[in-house]
Each structure stands twice: as C-alpha cells, then as structure tokens.
Tab-separated table of N, CA and C in Angstrom:
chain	number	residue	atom	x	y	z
A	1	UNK	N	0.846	-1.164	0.000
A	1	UNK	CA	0.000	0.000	0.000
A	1	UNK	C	0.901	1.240	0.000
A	2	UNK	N	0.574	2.331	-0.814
A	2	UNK	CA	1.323	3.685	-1.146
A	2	UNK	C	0.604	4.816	-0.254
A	3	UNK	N	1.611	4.893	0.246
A	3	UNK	CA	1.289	6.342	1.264
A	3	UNK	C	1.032	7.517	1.242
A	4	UNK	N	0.348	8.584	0.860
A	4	UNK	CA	0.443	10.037	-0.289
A	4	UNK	C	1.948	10.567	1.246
A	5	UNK	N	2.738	11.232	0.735
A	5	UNK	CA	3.210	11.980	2.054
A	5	UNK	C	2.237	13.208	2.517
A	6	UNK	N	1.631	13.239	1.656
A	6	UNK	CA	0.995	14.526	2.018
A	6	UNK	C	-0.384	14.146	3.170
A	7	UNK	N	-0.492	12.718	3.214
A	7	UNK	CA	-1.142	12.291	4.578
A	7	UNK	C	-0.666	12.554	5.568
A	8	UNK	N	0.627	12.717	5.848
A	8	UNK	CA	1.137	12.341	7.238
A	8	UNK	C	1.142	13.756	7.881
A	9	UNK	N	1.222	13.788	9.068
A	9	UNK	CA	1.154	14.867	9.883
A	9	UNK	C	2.685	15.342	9.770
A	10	UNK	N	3.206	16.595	9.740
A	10	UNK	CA	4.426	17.162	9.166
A	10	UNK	C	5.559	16.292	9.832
A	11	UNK	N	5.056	16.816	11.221
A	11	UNK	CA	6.126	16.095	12.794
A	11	UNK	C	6.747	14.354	12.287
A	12	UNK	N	5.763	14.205	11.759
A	12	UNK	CA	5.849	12.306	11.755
A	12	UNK	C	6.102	11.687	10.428
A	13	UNK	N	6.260	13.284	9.386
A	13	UNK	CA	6.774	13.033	8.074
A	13	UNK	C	8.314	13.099	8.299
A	14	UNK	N	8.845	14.269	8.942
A	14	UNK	CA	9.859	14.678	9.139
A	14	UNK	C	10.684	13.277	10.180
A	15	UNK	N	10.304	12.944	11.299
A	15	UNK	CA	10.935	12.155	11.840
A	15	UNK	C	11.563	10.518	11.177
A	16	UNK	N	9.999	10.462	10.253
A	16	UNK	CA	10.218	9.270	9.192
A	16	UNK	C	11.483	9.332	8.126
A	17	UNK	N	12.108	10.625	7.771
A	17	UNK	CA	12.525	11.098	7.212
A	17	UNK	C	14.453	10.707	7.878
A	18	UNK	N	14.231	11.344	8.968
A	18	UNK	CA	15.674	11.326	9.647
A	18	UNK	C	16.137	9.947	10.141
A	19	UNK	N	14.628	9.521	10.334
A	19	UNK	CA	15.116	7.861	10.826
A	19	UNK	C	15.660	6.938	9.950
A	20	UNK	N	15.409	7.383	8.540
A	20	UNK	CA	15.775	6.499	7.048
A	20	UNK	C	17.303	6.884	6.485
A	21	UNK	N	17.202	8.279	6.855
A	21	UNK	CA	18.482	8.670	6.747
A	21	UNK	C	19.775	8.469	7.665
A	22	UNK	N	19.181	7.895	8.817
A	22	UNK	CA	20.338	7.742	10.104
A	22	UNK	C	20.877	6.036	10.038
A	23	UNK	N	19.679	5.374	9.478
A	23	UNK	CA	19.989	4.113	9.185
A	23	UNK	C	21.656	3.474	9.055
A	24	UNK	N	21.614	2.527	9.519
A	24	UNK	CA	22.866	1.606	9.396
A	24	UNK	C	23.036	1.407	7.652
A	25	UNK	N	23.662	1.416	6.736
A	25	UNK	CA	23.404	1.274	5.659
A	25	UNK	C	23.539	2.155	4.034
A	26	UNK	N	22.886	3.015	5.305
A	26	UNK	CA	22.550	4.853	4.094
A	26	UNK	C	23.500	5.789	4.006
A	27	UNK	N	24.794	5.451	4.493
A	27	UNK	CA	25.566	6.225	4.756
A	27	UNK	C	26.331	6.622	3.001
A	28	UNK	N	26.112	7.893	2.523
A	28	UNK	CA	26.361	7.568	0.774
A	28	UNK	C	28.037	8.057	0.469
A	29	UNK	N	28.537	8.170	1.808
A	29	UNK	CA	29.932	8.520	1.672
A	29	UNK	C	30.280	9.914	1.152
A	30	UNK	N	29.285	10.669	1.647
A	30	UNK	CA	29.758	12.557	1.454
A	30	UNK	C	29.308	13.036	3.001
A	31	UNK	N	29.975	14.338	3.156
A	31	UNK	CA	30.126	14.670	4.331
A	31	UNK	C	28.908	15.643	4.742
A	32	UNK	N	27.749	15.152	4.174
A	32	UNK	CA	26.483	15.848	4.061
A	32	UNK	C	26.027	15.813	5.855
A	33	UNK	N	25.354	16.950	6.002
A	33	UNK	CA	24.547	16.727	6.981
A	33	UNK	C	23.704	16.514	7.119
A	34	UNK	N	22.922	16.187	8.805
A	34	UNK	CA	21.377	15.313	8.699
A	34	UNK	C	20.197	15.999	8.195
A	35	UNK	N	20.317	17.689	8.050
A	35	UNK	CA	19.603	18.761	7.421
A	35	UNK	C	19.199	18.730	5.634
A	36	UNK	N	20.815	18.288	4.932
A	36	UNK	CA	21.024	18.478	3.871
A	36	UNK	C	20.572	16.598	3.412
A	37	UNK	N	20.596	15.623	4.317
A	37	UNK	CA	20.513	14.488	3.754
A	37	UNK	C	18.951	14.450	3.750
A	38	UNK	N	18.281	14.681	4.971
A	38	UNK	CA	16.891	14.910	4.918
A	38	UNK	C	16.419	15.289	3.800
A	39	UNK	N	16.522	16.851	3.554
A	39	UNK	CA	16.134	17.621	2.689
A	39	UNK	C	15.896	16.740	1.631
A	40	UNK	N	17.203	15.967	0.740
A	40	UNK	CA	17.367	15.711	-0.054
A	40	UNK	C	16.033	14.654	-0.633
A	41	UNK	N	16.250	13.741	0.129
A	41	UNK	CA	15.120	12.969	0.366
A	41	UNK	C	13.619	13.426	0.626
A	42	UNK	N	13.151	14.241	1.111
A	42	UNK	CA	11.830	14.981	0.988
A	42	UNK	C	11.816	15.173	-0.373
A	43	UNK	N	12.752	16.298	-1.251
A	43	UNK	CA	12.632	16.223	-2.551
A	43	UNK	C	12.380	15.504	-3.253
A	44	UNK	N	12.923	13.944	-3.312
A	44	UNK	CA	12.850	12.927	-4.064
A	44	UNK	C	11.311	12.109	-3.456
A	45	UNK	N	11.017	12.750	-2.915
A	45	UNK	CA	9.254	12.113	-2.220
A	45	UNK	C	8.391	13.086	-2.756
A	46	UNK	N	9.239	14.719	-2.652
A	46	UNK	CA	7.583	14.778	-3.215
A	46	UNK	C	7.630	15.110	-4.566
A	47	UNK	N	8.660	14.853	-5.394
A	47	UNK	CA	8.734	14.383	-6.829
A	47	UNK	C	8.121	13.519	-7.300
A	48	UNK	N	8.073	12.603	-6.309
A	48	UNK	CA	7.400	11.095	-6.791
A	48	UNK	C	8.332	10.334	-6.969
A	49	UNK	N	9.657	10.320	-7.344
A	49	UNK	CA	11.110	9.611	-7.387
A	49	UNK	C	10.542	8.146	-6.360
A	50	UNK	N	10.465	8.736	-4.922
A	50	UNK	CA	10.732	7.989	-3.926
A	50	UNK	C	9.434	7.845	-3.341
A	51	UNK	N	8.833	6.723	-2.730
A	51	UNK	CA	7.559	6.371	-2.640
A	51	UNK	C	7.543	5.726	-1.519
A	52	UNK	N	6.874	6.140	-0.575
A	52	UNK	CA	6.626	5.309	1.332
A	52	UNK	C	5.524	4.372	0.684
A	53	UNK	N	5.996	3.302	1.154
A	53	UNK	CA	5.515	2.037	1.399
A	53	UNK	C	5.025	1.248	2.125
A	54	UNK	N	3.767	0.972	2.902
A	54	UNK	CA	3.417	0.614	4.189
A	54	UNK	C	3.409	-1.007	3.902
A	55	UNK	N	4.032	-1.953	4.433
A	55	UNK	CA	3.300	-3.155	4.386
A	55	UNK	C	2.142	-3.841	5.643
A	56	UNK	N	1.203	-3.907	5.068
A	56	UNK	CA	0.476	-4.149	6.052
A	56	UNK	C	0.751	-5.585	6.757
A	57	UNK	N	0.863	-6.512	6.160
A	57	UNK	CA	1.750	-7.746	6.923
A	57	UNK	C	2.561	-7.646	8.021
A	58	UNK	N	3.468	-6.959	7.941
A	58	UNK	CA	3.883	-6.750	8.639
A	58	UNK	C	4.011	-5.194	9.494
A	59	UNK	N	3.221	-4.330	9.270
A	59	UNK	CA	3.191	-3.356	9.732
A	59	UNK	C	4.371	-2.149	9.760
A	60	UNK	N	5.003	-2.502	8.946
A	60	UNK	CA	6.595	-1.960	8.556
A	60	UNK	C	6.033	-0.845	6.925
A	61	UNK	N	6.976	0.567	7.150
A	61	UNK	CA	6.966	1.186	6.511
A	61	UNK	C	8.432	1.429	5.897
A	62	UNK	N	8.613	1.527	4.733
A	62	UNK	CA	9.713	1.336	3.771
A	62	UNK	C	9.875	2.646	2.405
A	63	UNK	N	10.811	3.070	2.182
A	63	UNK	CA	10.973	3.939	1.247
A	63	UNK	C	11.633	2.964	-0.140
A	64	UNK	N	11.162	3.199	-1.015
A	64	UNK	CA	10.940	2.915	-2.291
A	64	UNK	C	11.365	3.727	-4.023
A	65	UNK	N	12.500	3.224	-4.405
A	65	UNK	CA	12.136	4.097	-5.496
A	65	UNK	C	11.207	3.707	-6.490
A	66	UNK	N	10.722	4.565	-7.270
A	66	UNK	CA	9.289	4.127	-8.032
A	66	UNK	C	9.399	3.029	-9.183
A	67	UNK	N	11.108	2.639	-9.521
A	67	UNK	CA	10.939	2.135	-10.411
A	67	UNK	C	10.801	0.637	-10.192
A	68	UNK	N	11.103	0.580	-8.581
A	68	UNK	CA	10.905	-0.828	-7.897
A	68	UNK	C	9.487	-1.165	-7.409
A	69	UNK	N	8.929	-0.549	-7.532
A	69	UNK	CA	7.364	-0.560	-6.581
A	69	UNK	C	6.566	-1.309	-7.890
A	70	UNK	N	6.375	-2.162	-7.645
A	70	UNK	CA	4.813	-2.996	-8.269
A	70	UNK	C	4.055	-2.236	-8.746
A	71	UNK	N	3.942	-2.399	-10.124
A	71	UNK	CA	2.977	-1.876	-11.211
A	71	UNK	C	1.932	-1.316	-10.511
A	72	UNK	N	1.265	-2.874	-9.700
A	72	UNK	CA	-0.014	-3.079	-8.983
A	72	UNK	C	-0.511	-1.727	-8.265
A	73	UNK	N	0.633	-1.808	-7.178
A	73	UNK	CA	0.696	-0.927	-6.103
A	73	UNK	C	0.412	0.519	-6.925
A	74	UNK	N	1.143	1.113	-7.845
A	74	UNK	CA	0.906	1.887	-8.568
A	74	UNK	C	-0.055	2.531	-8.976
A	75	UNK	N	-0.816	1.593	-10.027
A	75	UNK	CA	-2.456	1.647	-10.385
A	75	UNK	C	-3.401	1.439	-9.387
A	76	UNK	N	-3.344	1.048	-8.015
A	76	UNK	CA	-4.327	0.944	-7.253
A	76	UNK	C	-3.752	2.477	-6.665
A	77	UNK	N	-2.782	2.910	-6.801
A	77	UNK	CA	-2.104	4.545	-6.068
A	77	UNK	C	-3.375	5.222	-7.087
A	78	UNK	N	-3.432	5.141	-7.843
A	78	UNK	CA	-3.913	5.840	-9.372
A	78	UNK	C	-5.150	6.381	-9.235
A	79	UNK	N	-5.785	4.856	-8.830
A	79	UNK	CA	-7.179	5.146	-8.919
A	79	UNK	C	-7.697	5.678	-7.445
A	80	UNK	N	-7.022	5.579	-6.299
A	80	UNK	CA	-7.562	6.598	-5.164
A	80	UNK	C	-7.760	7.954	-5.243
C-alpha cells in the first residue's frame, strides 16, 4: 500500500525522514549533513522519485524508489 506523504502529519513526516536517513546502511559517503541528507530525500518524495511504502503484513513502513514498486501498487495509487 502507497502512502500520499501529504497524509502524514508534518512532525511524523519529518521524523520518518531522519530515521531512514540515520539508518545503518545509508551512509552515501559525502560529508552531508542530517539537514542536507533529509532535505534531499523529501525532494525525491515529493517528486514522486521515492515512494513510502506501508506493508500491512507486517506493519513496517519502507521507502521505495518508483521504479521498484509494483505496477499493482501503482495503479491501485492511481485510482484513489
């Protein structure tokens, strides 16, 4: 299921935001800060680039680029 960001309450967009970026993993090897890495990433969300992902199975939310996200998921984004 696709998340609009523009659902989320700012506070709990933003925190979703820093927590993805602080991750074990994400580190992209420039000496960016947590301001400028954030940022970056909001951009690429509300471009549409990058797409929150809720799985309901497991109750886990995931960032996505669009070209990985299921057609499915997509066209059911479409028609809401």
């Amino acid at each position: 299921m696709l998340i609009p960001h523009t659902l989320l309450d700012p506070d709990v967009f933003q925190r979703m935001l820093e927590d993805f970026v602080t991750r074990d993993g994400t580190d992209n090897g420039y000496d960016d800060t947590l301001s400028q890495r954030v940022e970056r990433l909001r951009r690429l969300i509300e471009r549409g680039e990058v797409l929150i992902v809720f799985h309901p199975d497991t109750g886990d939310t995931s960032l996505s680029h669009r070209r990985d996200v299921p057609a499915e998921l997509l066209w059911d984004a479409a028609e809401d």
